[in-house]
mmCIF file of C-alpha atoms in Angstrom:
data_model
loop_
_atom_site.group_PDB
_atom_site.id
_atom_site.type_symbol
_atom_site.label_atom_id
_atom_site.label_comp_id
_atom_site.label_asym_id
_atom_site.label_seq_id
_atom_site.Cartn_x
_atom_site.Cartn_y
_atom_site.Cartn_z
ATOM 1 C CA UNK Z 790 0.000 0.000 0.000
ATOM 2 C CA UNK Z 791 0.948 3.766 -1.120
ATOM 3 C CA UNK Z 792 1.543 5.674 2.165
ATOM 4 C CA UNK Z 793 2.371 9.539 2.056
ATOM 5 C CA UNK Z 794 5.412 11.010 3.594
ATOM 6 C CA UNK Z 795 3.689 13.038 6.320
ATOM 7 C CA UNK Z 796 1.829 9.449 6.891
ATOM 8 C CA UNK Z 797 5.227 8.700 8.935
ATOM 9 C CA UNK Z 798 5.400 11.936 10.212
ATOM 10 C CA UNK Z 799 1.790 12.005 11.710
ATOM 11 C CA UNK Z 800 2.670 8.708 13.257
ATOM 12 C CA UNK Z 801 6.508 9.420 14.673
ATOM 13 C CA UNK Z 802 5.979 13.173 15.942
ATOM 14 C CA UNK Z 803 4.107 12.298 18.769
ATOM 15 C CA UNK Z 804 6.437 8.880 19.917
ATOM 16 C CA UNK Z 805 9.635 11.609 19.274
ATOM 17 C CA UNK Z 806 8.095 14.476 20.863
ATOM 18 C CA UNK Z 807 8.479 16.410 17.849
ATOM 19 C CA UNK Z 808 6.158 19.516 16.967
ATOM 20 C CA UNK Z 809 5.083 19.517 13.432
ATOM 21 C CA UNK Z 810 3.656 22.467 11.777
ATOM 22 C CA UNK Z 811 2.566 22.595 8.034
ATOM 23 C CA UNK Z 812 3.869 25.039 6.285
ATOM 24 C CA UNK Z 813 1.677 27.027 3.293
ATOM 25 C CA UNK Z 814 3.238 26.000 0.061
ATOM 26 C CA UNK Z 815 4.642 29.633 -0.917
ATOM 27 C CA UNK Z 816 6.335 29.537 2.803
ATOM 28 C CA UNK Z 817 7.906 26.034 1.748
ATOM 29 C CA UNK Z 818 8.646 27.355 -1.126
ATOM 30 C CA UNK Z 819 10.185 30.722 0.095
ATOM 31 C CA UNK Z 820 12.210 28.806 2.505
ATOM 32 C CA UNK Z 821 13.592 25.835 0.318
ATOM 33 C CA UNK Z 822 15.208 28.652 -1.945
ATOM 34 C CA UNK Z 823 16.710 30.231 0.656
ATOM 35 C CA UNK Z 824 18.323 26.844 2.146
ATOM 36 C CA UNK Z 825 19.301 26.843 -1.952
ATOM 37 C CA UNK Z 826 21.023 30.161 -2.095
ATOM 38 C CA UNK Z 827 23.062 29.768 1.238
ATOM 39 C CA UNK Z 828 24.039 26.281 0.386
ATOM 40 C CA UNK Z 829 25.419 27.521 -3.354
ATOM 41 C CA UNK Z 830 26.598 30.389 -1.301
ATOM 42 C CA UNK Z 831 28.430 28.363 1.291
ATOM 43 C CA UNK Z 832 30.088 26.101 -1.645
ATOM 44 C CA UNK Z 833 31.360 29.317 -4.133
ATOM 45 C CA UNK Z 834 33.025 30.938 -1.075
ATOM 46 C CA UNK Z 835 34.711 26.772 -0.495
ATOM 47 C CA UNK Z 836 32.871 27.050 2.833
ATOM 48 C CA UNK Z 837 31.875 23.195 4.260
ATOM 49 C CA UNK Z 838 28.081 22.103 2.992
ATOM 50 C CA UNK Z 839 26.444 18.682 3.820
ATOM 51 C CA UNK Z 840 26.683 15.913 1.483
ATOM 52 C CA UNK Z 841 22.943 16.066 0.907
ATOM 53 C CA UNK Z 842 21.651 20.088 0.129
ATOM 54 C CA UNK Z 843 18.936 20.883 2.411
ATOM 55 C CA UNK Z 844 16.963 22.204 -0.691
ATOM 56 C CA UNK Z 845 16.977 18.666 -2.226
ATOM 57 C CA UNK Z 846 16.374 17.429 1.233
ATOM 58 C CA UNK Z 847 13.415 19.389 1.561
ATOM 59 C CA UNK Z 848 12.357 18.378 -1.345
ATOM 60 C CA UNK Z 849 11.916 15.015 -0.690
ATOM 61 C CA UNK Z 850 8.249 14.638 0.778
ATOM 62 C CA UNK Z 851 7.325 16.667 -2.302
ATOM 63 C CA UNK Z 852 8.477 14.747 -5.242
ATOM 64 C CA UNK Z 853 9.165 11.158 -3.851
ATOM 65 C CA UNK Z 854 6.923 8.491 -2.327
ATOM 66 C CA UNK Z 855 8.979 6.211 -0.406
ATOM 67 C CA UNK Z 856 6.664 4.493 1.109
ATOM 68 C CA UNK Z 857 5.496 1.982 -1.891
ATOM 69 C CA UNK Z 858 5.563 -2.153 -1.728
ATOM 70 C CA UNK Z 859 3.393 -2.645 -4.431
ATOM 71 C CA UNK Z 860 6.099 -3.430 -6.871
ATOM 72 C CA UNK Z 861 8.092 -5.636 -4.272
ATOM 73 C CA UNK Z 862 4.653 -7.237 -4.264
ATOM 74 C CA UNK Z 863 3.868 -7.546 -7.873
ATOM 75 C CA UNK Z 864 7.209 -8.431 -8.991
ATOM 76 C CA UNK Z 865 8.055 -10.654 -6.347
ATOM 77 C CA UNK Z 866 5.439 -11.778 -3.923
ATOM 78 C CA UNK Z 867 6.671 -9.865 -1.190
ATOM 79 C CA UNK Z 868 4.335 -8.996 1.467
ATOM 80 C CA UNK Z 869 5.044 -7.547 4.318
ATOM 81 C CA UNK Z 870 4.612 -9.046 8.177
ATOM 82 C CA UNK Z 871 4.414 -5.600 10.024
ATOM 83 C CA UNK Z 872 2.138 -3.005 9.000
ATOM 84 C CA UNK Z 873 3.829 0.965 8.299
ATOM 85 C CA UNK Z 874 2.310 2.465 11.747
ATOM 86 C CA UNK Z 875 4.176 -0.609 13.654
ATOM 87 C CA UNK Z 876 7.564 -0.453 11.371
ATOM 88 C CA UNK Z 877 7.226 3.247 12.351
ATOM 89 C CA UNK Z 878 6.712 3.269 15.833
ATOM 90 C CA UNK Z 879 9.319 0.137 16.235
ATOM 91 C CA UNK Z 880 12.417 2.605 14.999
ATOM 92 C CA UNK Z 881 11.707 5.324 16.600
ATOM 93 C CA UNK Z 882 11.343 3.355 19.868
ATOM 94 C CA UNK Z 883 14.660 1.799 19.100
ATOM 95 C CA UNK Z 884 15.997 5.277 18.012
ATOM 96 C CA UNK Z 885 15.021 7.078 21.485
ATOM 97 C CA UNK Z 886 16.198 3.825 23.566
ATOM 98 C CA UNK Z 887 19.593 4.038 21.372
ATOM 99 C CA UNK Z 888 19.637 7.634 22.512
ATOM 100 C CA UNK Z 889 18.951 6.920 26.363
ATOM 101 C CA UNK Z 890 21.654 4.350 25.992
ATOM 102 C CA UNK Z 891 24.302 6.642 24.687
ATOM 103 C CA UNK Z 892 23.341 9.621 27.162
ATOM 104 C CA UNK Z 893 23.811 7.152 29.992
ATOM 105 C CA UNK Z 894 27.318 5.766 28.669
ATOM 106 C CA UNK Z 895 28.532 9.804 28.499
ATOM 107 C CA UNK Z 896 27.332 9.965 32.317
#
């Protein structure tokens, strides 16, 4: 089954403790240019930029769905044992208790 990116996002926010706001599309829009002009910026004046520009990163949600095993399961039979919401909420409860883990080794 198709699921949308802010599918995952609805479902991890609130098991991360992560505020989500949407954004209106000319704010995105305002907003990914400007990530696009300081990371062009950043790389003319041989400044350090990630590996991954946060325009393209932004991006992301927008152009690609990600979140598609219909093919898998058309062209090979796969189908899947744990449902998206589970899958979702199993990594970011491993994530946070990764976290806790490495907060308590620093102590």
């Amino acid at each position: 089954e198709a699921r949308d990116p802010s599918d995952i996002v609805r479902i991890a926010s609130p098991i991360m403790g992560w505020p989500v706001m949407t954004l209106p599309e000319p704010l995105f829009w305002l907003i990914k240019k400007g990530a696009h002009a300081n990371h062009v910026t950043r790389k003319a004046l041989g400044l350090r930029v990630p590996g991954l520009p946060p325009h393209r990163f932004m991006a992301m949600p927008t152009i690609e769905m990600t979140f598609d095993n219909s093919r898998a399961r058309d062209v090979l039979g796969f189908q899947s044992k744990v449902s998206v919401e589970e899958a979702t909420e199993r990594i970011c409860h491993l994530y946070l208790e990764g976290q806790k883990a490495k907060a308590a080794s620093r102590s």
